[in-house]
mmCIF file of C-alpha atoms and ligand atoms in Angstrom:
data_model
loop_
_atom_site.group_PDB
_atom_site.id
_atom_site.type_symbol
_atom_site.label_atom_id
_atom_site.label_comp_id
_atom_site.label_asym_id
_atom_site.label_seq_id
_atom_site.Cartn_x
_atom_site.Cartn_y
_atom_site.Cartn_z
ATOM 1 C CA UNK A 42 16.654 13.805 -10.871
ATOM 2 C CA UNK A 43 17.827 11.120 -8.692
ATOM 3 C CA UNK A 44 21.142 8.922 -10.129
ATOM 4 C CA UNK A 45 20.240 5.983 -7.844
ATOM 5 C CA UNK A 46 17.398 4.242 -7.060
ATOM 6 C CA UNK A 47 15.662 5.572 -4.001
ATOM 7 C CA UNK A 48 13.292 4.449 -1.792
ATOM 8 C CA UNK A 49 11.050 6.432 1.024
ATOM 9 C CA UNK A 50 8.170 5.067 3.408
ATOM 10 C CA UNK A 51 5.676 7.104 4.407
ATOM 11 C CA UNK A 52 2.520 6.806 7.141
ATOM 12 C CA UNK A 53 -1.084 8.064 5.596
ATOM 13 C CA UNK A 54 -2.920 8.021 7.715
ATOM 14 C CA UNK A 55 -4.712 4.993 10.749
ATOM 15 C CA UNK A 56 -6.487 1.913 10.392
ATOM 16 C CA UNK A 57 -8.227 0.668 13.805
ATOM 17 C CA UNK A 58 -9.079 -2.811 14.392
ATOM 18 C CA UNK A 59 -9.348 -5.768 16.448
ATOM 19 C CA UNK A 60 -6.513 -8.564 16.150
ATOM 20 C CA UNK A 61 -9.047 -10.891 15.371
ATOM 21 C CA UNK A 62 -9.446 -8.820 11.969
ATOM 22 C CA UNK A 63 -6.110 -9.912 11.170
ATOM 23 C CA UNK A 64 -5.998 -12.992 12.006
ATOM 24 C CA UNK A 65 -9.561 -14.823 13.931
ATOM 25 C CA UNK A 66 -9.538 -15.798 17.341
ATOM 26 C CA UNK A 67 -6.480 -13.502 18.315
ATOM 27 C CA UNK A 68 -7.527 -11.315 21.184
ATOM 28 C CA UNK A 69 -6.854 -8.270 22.554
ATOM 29 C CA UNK A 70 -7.144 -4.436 22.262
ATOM 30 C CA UNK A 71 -7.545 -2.436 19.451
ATOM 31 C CA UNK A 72 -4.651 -2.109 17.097
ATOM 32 C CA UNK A 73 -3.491 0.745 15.034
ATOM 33 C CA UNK A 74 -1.926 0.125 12.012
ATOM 34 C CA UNK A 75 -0.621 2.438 9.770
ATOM 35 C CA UNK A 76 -1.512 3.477 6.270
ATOM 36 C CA UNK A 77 1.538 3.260 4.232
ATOM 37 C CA UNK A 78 2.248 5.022 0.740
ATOM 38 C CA UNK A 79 5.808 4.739 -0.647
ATOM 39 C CA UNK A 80 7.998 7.014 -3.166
ATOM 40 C CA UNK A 81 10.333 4.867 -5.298
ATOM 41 C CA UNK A 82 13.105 7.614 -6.934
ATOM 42 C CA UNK A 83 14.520 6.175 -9.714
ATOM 43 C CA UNK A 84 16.744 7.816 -12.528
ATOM 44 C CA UNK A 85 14.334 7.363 -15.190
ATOM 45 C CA UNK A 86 11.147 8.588 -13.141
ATOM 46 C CA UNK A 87 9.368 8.804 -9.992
ATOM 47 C CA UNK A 88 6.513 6.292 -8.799
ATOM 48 C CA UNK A 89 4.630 6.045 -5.829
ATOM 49 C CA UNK A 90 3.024 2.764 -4.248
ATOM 50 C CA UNK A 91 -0.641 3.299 -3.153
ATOM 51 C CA UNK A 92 -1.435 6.847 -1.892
ATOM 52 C CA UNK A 93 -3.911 6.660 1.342
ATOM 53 C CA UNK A 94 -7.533 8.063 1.536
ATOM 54 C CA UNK A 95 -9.217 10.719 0.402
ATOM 55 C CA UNK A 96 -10.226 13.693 2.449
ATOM 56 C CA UNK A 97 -13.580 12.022 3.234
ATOM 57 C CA UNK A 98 -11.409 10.662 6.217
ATOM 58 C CA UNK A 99 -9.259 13.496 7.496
ATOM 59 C CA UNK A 100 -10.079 14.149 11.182
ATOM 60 C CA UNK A 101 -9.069 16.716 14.213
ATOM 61 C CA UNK A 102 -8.819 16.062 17.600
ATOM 62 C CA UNK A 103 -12.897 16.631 18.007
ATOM 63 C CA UNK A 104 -13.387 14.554 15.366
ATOM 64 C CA UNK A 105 -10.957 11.629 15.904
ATOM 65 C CA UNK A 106 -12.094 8.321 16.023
ATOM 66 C CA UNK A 107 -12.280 6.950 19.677
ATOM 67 C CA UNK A 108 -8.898 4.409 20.171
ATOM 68 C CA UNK A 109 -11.776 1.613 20.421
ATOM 69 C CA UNK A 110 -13.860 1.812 17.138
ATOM 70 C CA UNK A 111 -13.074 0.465 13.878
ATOM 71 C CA UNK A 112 -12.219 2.615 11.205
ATOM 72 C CA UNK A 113 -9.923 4.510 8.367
ATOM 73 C CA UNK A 114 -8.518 7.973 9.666
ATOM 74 C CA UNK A 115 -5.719 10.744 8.593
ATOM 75 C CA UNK A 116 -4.927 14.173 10.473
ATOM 76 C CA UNK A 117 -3.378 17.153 8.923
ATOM 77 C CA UNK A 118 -0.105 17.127 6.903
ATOM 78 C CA UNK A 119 -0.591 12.983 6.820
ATOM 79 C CA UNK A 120 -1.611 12.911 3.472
ATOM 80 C CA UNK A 121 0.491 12.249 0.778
ATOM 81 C CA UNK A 122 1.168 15.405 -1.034
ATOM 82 C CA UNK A 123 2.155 16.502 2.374
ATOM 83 C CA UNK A 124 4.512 14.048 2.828
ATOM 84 C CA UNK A 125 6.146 14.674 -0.169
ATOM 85 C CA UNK A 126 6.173 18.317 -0.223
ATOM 86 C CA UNK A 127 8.102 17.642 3.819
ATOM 87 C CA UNK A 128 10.822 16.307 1.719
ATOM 88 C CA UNK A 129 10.859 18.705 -0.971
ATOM 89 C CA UNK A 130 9.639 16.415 -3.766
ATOM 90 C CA UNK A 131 6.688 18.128 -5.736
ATOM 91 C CA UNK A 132 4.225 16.103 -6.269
ATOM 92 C CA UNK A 133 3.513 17.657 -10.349
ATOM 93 C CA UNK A 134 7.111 15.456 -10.838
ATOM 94 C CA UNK A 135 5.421 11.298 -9.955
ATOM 95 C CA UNK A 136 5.051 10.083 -13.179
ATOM 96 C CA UNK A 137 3.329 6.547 -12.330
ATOM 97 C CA UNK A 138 1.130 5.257 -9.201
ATOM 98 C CA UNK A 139 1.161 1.794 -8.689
ATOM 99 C CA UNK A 140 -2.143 1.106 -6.733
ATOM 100 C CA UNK A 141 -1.943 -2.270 -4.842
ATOM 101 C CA UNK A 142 -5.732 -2.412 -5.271
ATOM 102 C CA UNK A 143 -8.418 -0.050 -5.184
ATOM 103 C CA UNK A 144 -9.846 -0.104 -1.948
ATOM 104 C CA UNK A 145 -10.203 3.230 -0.267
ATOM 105 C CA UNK A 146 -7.169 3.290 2.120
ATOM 106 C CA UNK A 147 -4.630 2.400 -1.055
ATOM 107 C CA UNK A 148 -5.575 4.993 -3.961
ATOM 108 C CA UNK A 149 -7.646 7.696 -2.134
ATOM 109 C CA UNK A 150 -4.487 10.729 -2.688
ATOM 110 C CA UNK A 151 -4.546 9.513 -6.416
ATOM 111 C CA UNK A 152 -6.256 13.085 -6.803
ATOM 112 C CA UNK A 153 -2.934 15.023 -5.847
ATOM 113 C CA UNK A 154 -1.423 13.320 -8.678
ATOM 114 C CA UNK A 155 -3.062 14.487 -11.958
ATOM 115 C CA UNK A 156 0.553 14.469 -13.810
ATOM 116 C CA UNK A 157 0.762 10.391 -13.388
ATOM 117 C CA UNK A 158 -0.599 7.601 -14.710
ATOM 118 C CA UNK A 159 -2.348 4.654 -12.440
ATOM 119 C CA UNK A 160 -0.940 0.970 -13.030
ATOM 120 C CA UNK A 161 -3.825 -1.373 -11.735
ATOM 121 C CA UNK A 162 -4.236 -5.121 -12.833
ATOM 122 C CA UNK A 163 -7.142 -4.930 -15.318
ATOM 123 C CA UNK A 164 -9.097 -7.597 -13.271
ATOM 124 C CA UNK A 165 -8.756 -5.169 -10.190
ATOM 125 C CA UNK A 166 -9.769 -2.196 -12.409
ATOM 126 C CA UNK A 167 -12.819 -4.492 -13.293
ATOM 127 C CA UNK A 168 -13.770 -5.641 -9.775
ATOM 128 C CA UNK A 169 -13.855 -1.852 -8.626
ATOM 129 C CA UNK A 170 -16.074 -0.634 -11.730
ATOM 130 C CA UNK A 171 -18.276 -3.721 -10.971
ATOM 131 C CA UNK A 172 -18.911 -3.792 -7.206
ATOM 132 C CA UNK A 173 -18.826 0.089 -6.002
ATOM 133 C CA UNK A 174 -19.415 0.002 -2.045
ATOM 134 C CA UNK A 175 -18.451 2.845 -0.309
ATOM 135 C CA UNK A 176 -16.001 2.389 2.637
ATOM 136 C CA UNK A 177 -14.352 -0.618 0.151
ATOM 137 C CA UNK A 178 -14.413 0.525 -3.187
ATOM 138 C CA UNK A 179 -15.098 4.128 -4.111
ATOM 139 C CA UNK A 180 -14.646 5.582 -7.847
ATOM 140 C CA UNK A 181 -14.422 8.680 -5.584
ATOM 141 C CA UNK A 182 -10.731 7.757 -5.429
ATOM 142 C CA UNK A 183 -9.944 6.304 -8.354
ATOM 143 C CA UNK A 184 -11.253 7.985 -11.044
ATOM 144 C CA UNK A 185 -10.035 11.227 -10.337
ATOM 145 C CA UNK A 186 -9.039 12.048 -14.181
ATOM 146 C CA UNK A 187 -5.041 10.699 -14.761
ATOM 147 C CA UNK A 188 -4.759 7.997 -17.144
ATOM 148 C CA UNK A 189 -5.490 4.804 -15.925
ATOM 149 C CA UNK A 190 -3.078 2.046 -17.031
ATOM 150 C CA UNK A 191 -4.578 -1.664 -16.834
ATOM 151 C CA UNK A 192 -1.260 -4.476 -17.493
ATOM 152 C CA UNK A 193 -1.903 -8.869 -16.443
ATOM 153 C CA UNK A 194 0.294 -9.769 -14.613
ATOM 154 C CA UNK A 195 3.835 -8.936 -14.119
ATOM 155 C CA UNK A 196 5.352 -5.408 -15.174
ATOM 156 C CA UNK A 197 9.213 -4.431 -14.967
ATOM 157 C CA UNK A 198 8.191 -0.426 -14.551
ATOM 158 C CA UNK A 199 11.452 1.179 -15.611
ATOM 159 C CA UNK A 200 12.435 -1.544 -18.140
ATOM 160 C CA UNK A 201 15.858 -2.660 -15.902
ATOM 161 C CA UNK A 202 14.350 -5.012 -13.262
ATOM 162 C CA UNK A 203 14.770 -2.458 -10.651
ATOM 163 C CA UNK A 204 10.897 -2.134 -9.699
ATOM 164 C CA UNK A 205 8.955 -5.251 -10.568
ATOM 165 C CA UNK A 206 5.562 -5.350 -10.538
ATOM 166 C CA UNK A 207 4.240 -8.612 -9.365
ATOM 167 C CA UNK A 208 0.671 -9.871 -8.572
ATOM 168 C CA UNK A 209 -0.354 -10.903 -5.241
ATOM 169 C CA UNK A 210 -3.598 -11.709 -5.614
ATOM 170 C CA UNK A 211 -5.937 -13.035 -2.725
ATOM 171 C CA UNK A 212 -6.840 -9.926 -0.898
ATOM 172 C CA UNK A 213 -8.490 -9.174 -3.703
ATOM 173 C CA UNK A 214 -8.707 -10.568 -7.042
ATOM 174 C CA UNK A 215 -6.397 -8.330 -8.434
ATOM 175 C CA UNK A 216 -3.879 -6.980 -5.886
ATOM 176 C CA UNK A 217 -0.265 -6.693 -6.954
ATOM 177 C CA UNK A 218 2.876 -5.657 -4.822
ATOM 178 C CA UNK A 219 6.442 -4.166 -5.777
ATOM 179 C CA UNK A 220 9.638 -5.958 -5.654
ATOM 180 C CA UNK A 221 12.058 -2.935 -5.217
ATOM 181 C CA UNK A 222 16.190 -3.847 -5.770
ATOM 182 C CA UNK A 223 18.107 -1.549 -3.699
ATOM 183 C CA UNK A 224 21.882 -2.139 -2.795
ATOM 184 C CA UNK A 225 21.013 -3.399 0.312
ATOM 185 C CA UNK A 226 18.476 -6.442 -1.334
ATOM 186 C CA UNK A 227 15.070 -6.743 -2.723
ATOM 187 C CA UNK A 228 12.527 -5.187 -0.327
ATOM 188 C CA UNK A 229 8.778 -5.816 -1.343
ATOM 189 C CA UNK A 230 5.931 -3.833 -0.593
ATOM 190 C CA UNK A 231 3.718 -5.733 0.026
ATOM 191 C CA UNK A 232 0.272 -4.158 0.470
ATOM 192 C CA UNK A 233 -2.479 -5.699 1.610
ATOM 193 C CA UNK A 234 -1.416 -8.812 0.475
ATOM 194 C CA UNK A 235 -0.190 -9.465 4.030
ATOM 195 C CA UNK A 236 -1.488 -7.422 6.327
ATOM 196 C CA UNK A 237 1.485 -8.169 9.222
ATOM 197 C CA UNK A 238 4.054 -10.105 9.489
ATOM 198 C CA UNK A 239 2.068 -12.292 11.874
ATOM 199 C CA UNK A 240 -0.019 -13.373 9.286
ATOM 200 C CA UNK A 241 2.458 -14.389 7.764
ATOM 201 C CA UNK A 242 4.594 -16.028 10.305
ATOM 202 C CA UNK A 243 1.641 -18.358 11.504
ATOM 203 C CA UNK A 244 0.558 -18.294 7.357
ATOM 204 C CA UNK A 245 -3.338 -17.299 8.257
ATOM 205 C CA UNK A 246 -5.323 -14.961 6.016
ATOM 206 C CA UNK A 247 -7.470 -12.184 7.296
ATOM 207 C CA UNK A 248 -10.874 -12.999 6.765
ATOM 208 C CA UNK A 249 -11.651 -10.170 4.374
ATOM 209 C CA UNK A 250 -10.030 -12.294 1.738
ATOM 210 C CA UNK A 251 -11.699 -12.151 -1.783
ATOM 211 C CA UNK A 252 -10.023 -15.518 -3.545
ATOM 212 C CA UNK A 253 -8.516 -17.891 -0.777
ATOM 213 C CA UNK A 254 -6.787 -20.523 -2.868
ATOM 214 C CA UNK A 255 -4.999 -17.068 -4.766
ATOM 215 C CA UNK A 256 -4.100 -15.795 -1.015
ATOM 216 C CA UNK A 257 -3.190 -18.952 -0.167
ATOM 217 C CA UNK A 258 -0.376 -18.979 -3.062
ATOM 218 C CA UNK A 259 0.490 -15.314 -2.677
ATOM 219 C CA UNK A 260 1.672 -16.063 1.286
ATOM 220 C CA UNK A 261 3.348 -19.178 0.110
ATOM 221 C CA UNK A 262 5.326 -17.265 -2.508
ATOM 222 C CA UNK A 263 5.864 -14.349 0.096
ATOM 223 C CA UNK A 264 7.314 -17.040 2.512
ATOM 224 C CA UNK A 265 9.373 -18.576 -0.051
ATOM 225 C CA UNK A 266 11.116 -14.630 -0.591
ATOM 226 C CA UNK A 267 11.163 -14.043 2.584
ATOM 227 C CA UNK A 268 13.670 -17.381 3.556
ATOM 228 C CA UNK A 269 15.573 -15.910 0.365
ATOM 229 C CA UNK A 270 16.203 -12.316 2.081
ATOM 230 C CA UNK A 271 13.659 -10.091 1.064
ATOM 231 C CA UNK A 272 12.937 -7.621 3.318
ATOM 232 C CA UNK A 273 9.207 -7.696 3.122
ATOM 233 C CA UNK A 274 7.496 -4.312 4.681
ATOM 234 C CA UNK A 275 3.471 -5.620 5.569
ATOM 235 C CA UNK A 276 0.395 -3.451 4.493
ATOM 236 C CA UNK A 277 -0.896 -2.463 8.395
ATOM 237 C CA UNK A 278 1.405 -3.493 10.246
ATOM 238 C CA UNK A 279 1.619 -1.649 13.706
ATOM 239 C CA UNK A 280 4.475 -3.419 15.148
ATOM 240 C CA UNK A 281 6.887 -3.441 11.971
ATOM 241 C CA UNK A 282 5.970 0.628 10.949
ATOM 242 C CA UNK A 283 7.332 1.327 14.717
ATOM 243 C CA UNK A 284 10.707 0.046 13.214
ATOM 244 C CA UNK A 285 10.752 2.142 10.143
ATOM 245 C CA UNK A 286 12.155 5.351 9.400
ATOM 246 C CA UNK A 287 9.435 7.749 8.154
ATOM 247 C CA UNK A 288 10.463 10.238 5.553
ATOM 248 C CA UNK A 289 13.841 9.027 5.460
ATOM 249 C CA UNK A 290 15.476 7.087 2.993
ATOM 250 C CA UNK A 291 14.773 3.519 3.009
ATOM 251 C CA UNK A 292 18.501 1.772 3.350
HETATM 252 ZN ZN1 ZN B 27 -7.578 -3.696 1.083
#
């Protein structure tokens, strides 16, 4: 058991897209963003933030999507159990999973976890039960047996402020990101709240935004942190992942 609080980034797995899908009328070649999942190691337990896709989208090198196409992918050892076991964390010890939201790329390794419990916004729980579509929302991924935890609105996880819960919606009408404190300053993760920092920086939503007066709020609020010093790490965000430190501790 860890003493302090620690945090670790991880890459899932790929998502492929146009700029434009980020933010319209940018141009340009395909991007690849990553797929980020995050361990948060603190004293009194072990979480993880989101946890990838499921095996419906592993690929090999025959199988690979082409560097032009649209689409979710993950390669061997990318997954999240993986990634844990490559630091030597078992993945029988995470005790919670906070899923951002339920869409495929965010709670698809929620099966390596039976051990923990999900923490989802009940109105995202709801949307997901509602409106299965494959390739958004999939109760492949997230009803894969653990105990599913529904809270409204804000949750302080270990009961110390340390690893705030906080809803973001917009995305989606339920989506909720993690204010972590570590020595260094608050860092949140955001998920797919913000997509890049881009979006952020010129405050434009994606398109594939659920509630727009909610996202709206949520970027305004993000903007607000963000002039206050929170370190704010995006949900596919090419350009900033190329910065961080995989499978290292997150200073
Ligand atoms: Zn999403």
């Amino acid at each position: 058991m860890t003493e302090v609080l620690r945090l670790f980034a991880f890459n899932c797995g790929w998502f492929q897209c146009r700029p434009g899908y980020f933010i319209e009328g940018d141009e340009g070649d395909y991007l690849r963003g990553p797929v980020p999942s995050y361990l948060i190691d603190h004293p009194k337990g072990r979480a993880l933030f989101d946890t990838g896709m499921g095996a419906r989208y592993r690929r090999d090198c025959e199988t690979a999507l082409p560097a032009n196409k649209f689409g979710l992918q993950w390669f061997e050892g990318m997954d999240i159990a993986a990634r844990l076991r490559a630091i030597d964390v078992d993945p029988t010890s995470i005790d919670w999973i906070v899923n951002s939201h339920l869409h495929v790329d965010h709670c698809g390794g929620n099966v390596h976890f039976p051990n923990a419990t999900a923490i989802v916004q009940a109105r995202e729980f709801a949307v997901a039960c509602d409106r299965p579509e494959p390739g958004l929302y999939d109760a492949l991924d997230f009803d894969t047996g653990q105990p599913m935890r529904t809270i409204e609105g804000e949750f302080d996880l270990f009961g110390d402020g340390s690893v705030r819960i906080v809803p973001t919606y917009g995305h989606t009408p339920g989506h909720q990101s993690v204010i972590v404190k570590l020595t260094r300053g608050d860092v949140l993760l955001a998920g797919d709240c913000c997509y890049t920092e881009r979006n952020l920086d010129t405050m434009v939503l994606p398109k594939a935004t659920a509630d727009i007066e909610q996202g709206r709020l949520t970027l305004e609020r993000l903007s607000r942190m963000r002039a206050a010093g929170t370190r704010i790490l995006f949900g596919h965000d090419g350009r900033q992942w190329a910065t961080i430190r995989e499978n290292a501790r997150f200073e």
